[in-house]
mmCIF file of C-alpha atoms and ligand atoms in Angstrom:
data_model
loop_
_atom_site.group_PDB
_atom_site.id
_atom_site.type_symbol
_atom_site.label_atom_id
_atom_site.label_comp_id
_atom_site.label_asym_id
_atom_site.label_seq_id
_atom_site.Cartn_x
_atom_site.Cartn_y
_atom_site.Cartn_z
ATOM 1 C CA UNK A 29 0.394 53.743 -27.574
ATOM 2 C CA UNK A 30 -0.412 51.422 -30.357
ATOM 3 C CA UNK A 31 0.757 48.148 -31.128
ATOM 4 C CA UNK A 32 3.656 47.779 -32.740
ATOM 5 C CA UNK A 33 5.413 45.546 -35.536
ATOM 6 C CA UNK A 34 8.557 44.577 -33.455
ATOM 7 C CA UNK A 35 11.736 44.501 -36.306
ATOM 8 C CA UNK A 36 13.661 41.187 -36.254
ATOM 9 C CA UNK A 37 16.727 41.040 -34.861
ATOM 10 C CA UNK A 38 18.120 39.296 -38.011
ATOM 11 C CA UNK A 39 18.556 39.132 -41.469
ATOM 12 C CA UNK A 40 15.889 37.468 -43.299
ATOM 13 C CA UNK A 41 18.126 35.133 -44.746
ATOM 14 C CA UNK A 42 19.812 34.363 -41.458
ATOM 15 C CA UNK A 43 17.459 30.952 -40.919
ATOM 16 C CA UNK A 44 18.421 29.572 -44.565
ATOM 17 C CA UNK A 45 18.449 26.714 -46.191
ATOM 18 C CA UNK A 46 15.468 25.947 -43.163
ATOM 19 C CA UNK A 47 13.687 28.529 -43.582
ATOM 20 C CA UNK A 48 13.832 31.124 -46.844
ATOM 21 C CA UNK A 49 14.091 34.849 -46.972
ATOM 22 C CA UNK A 50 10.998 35.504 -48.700
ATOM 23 C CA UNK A 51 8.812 33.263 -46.474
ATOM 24 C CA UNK A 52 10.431 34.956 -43.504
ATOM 25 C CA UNK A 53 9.825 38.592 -45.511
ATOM 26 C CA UNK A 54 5.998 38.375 -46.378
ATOM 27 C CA UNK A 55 5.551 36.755 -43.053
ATOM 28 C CA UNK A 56 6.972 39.297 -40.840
ATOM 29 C CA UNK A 57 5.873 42.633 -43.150
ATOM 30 C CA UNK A 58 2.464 41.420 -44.496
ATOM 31 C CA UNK A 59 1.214 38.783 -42.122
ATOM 32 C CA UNK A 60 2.309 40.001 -38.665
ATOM 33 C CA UNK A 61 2.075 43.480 -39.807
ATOM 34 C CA UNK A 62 -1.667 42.816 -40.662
ATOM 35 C CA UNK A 63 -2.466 41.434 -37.230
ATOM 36 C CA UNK A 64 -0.902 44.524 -35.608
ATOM 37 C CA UNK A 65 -2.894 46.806 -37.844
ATOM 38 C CA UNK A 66 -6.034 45.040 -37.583
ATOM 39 C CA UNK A 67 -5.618 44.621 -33.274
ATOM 40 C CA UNK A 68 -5.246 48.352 -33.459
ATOM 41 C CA UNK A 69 -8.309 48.696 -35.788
ATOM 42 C CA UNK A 70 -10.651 46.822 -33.322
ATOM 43 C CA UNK A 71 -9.031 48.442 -30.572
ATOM 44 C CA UNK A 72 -9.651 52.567 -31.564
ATOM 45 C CA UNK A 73 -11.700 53.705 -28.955
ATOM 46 C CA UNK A 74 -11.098 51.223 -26.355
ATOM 47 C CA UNK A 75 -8.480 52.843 -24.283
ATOM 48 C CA UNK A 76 -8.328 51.156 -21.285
ATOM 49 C CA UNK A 77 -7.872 47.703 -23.726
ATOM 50 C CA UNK A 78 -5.216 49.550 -26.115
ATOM 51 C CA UNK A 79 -3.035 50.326 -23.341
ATOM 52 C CA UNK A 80 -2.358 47.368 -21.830
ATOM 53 C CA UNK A 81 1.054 45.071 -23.374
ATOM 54 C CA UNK A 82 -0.554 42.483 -25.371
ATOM 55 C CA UNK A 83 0.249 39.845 -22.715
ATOM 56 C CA UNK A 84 -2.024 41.174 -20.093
ATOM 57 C CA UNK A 85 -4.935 41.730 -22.741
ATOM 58 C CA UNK A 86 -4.687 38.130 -23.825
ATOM 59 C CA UNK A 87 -4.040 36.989 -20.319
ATOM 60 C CA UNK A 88 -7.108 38.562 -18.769
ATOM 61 C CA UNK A 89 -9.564 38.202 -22.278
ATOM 62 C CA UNK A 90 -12.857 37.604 -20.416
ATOM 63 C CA UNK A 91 -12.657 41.360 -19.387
ATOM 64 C CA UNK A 92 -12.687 42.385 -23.343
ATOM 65 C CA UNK A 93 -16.815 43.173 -24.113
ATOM 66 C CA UNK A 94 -17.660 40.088 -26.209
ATOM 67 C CA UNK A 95 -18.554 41.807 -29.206
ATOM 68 C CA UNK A 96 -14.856 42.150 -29.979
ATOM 69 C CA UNK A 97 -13.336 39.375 -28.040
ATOM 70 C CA UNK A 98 -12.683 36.721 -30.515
ATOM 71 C CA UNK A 99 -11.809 39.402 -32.893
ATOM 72 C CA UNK A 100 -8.639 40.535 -29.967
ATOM 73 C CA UNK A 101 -8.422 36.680 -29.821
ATOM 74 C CA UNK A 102 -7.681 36.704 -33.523
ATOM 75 C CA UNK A 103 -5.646 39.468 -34.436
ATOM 76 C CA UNK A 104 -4.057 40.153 -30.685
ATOM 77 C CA UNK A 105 -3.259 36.032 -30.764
ATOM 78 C CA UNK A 106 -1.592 37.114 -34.228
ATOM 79 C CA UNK A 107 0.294 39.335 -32.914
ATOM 80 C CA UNK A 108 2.166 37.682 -29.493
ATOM 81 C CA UNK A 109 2.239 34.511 -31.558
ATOM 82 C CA UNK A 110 4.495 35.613 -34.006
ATOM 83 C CA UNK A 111 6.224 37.941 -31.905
ATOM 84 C CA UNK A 112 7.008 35.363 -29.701
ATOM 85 C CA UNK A 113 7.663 32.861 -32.989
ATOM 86 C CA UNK A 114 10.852 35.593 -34.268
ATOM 87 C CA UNK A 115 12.421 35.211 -30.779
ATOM 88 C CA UNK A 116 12.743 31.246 -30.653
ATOM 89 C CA UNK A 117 14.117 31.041 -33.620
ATOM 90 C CA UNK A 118 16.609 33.940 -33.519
ATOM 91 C CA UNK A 119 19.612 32.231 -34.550
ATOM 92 C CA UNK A 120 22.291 34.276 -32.636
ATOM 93 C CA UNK A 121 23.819 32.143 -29.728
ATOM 94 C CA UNK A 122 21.989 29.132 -30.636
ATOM 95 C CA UNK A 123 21.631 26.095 -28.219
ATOM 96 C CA UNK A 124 20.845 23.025 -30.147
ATOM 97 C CA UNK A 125 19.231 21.784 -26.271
ATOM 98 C CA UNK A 126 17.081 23.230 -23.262
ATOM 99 C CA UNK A 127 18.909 24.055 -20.810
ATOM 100 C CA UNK A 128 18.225 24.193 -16.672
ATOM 101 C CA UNK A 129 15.090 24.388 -15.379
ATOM 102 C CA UNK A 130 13.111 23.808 -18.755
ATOM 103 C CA UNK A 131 15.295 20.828 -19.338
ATOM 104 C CA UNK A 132 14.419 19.037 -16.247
ATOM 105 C CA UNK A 133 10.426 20.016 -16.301
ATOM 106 C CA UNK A 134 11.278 18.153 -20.113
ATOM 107 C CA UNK A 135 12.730 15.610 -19.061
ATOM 108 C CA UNK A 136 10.098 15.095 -16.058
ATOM 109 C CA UNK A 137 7.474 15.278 -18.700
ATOM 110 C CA UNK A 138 7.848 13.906 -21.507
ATOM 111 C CA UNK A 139 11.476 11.199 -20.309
ATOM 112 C CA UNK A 140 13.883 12.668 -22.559
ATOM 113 C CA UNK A 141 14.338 16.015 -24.893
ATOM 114 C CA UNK A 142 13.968 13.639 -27.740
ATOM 115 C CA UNK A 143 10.686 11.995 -26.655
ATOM 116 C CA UNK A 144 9.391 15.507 -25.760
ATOM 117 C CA UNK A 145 10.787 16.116 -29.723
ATOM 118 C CA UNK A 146 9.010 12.987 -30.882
ATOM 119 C CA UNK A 147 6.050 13.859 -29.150
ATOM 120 C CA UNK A 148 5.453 17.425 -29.999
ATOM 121 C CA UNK A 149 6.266 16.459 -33.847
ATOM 122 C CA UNK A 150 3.411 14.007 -33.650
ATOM 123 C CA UNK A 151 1.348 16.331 -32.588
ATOM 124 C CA UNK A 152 1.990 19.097 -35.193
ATOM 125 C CA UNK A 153 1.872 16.454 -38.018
ATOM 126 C CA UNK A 154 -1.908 16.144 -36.565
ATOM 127 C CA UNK A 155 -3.151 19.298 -36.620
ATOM 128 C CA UNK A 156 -6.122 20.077 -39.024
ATOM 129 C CA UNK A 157 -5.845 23.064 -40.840
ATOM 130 C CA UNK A 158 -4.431 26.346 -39.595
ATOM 131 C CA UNK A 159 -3.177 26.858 -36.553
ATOM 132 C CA UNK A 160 -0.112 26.583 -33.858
ATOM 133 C CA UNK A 161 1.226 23.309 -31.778
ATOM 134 C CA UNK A 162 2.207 25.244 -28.207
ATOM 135 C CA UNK A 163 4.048 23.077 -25.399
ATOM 136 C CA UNK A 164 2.897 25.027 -22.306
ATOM 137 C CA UNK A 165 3.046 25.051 -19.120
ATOM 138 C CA UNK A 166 0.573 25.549 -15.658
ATOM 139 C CA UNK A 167 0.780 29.030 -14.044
ATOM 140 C CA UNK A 168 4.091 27.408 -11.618
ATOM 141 C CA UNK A 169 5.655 26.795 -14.730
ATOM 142 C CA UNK A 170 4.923 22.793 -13.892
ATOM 143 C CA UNK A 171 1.980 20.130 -15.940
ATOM 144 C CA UNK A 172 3.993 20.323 -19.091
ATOM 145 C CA UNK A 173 1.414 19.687 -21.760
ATOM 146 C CA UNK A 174 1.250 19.443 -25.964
ATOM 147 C CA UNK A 175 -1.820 21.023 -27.454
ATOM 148 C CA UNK A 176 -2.923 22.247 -30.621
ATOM 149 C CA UNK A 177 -4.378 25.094 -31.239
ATOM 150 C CA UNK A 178 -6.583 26.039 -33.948
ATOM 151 C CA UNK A 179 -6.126 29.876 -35.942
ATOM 152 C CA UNK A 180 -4.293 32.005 -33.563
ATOM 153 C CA UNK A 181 -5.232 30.709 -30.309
ATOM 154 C CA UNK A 182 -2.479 30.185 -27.460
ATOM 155 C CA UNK A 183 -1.971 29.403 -24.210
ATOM 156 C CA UNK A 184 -1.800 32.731 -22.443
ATOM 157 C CA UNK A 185 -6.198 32.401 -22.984
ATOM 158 C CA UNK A 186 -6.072 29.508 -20.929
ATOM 159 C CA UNK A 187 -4.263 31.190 -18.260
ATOM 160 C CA UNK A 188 -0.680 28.754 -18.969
ATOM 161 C CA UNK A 189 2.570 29.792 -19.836
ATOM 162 C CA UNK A 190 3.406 29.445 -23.534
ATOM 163 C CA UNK A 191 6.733 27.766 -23.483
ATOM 164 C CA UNK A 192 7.282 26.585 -27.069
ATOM 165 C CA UNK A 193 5.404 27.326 -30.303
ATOM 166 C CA UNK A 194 5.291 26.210 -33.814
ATOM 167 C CA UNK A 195 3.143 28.152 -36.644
ATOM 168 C CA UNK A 196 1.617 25.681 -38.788
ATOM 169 C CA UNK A 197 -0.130 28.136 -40.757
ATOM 170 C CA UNK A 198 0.593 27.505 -44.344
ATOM 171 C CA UNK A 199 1.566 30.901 -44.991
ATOM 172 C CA UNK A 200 4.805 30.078 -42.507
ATOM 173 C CA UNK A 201 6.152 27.564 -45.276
ATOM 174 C CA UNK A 202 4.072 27.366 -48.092
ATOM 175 C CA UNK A 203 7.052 28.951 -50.484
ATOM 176 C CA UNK A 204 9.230 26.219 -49.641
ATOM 177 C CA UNK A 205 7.288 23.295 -48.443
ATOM 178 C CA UNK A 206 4.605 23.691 -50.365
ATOM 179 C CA UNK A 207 2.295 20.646 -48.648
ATOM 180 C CA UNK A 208 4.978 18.963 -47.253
ATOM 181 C CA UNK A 209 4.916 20.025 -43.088
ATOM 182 C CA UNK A 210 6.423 17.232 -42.103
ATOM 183 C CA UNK A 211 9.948 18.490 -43.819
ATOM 184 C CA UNK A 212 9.227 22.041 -42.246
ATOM 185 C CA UNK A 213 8.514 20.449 -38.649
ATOM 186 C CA UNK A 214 11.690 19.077 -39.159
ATOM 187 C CA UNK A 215 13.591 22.074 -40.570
ATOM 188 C CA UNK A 216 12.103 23.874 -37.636
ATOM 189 C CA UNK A 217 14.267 21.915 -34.983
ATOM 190 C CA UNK A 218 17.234 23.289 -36.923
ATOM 191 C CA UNK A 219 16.167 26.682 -36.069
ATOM 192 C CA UNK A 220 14.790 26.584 -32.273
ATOM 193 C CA UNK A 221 16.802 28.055 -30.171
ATOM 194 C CA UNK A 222 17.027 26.399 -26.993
ATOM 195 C CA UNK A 223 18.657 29.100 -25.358
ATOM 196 C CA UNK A 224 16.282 31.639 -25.262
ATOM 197 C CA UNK A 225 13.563 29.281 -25.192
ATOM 198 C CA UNK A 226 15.309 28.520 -21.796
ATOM 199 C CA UNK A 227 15.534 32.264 -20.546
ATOM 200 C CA UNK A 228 11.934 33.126 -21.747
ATOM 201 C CA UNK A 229 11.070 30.315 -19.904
ATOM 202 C CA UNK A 230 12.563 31.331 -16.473
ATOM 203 C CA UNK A 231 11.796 34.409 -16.938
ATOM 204 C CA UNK A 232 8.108 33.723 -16.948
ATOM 205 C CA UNK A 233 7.791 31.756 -13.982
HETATM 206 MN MN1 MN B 18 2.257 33.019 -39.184
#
């Protein structure tokens, strides 16, 4: 079974005035479409590869033959990056806060939800050219850590648990923002939501 473009399970306009319908349009039907298209590309003829959920491929990536690896790394890290970017920020039942166990491995980490905010925005403000800032976490779900990541890299290639994830790729608020990221960093802790940030969270670990 090939990959798949997963639908959203909102409008487009849903995130406004934070995030704009047409950003979140060509995003979701021309950018994550052409990872999906292109993982599925590399992966014709590989079928023990193209059958496995695109965790489990990223997750174990030193078994993919190196002549396509960083190619998977590219368009499969597409792919579970901005799947996993439309669920944080579905706006339905938003919590403005983390909540149980990802608050206190927060709060152990980083003192406070706002210095773990303070922190992570730091770090996303830093990042050179394209790429995501990822809060993850060991395989226990414990060593909270901030990294950037360049292109389309993640976590899940470093065997740790992608816990929260921002896509600094221009393309995610170029429209809008134009060169200003700092106002989207900011307009994206308007649209995080905490609580299923919180339950992908647990249910990881
Ligand atoms: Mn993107």
């Amino acid at each position: 079974m090939a990959h798949q473009l997963p639908d959203l399970a909102y409008d487009y306009s849903a995130l406004e005035p934070h995030i704009d319908a047409r950003t979140m349009d060509i995003h979701h039907t021309k950018h994550h479409q052409g990872y999906v298209d292109k993982l599925n590309k590399i992966l014709e003829g590989h079928d023990d590869l193209s059958s496995k959920p695109i965790v489990d491929l990223l997750r174990s990536i030193n078994k993919v033959p190196e002549d396509i690896r960083q190619q998977v790394i590219n368009q499969g890290g597409g792919h579970f990056n901005h799947s996993f970017w439309w669920e944080i920020i579905n706006p339905k039942d938003r919590l403005e806060e983390p909540e149980g166990k990802l608050k206190e491995e927060i709060e152990k980490a980083f003192g406070s939800f706002e210095g773990f905010k303070t922190e992570f925005t730091e770090k996303a403000t830093t990042l050179f050219g394209s790429g995501w800032t990822w809060l993850g976490a060991d395989e226990n779900g414990t060593a909270f850590h901030i990294h950037n990541h360049s292109n389309q890299e993640n976590p899940l290639l470093h065997n740790h648990i992608p816990v929260l994830g921002i896509d600094l790729w221009e393309h995610a608020y170029y429209l809008k923002y134009q060169n200003r990221r700092p106002e989207y960093i900011e307009a994206f802790w308007h649209v995080v939501n905490w609580r299923e940030v919180s339950r992908r969270y647990q249910n990881a670990l």
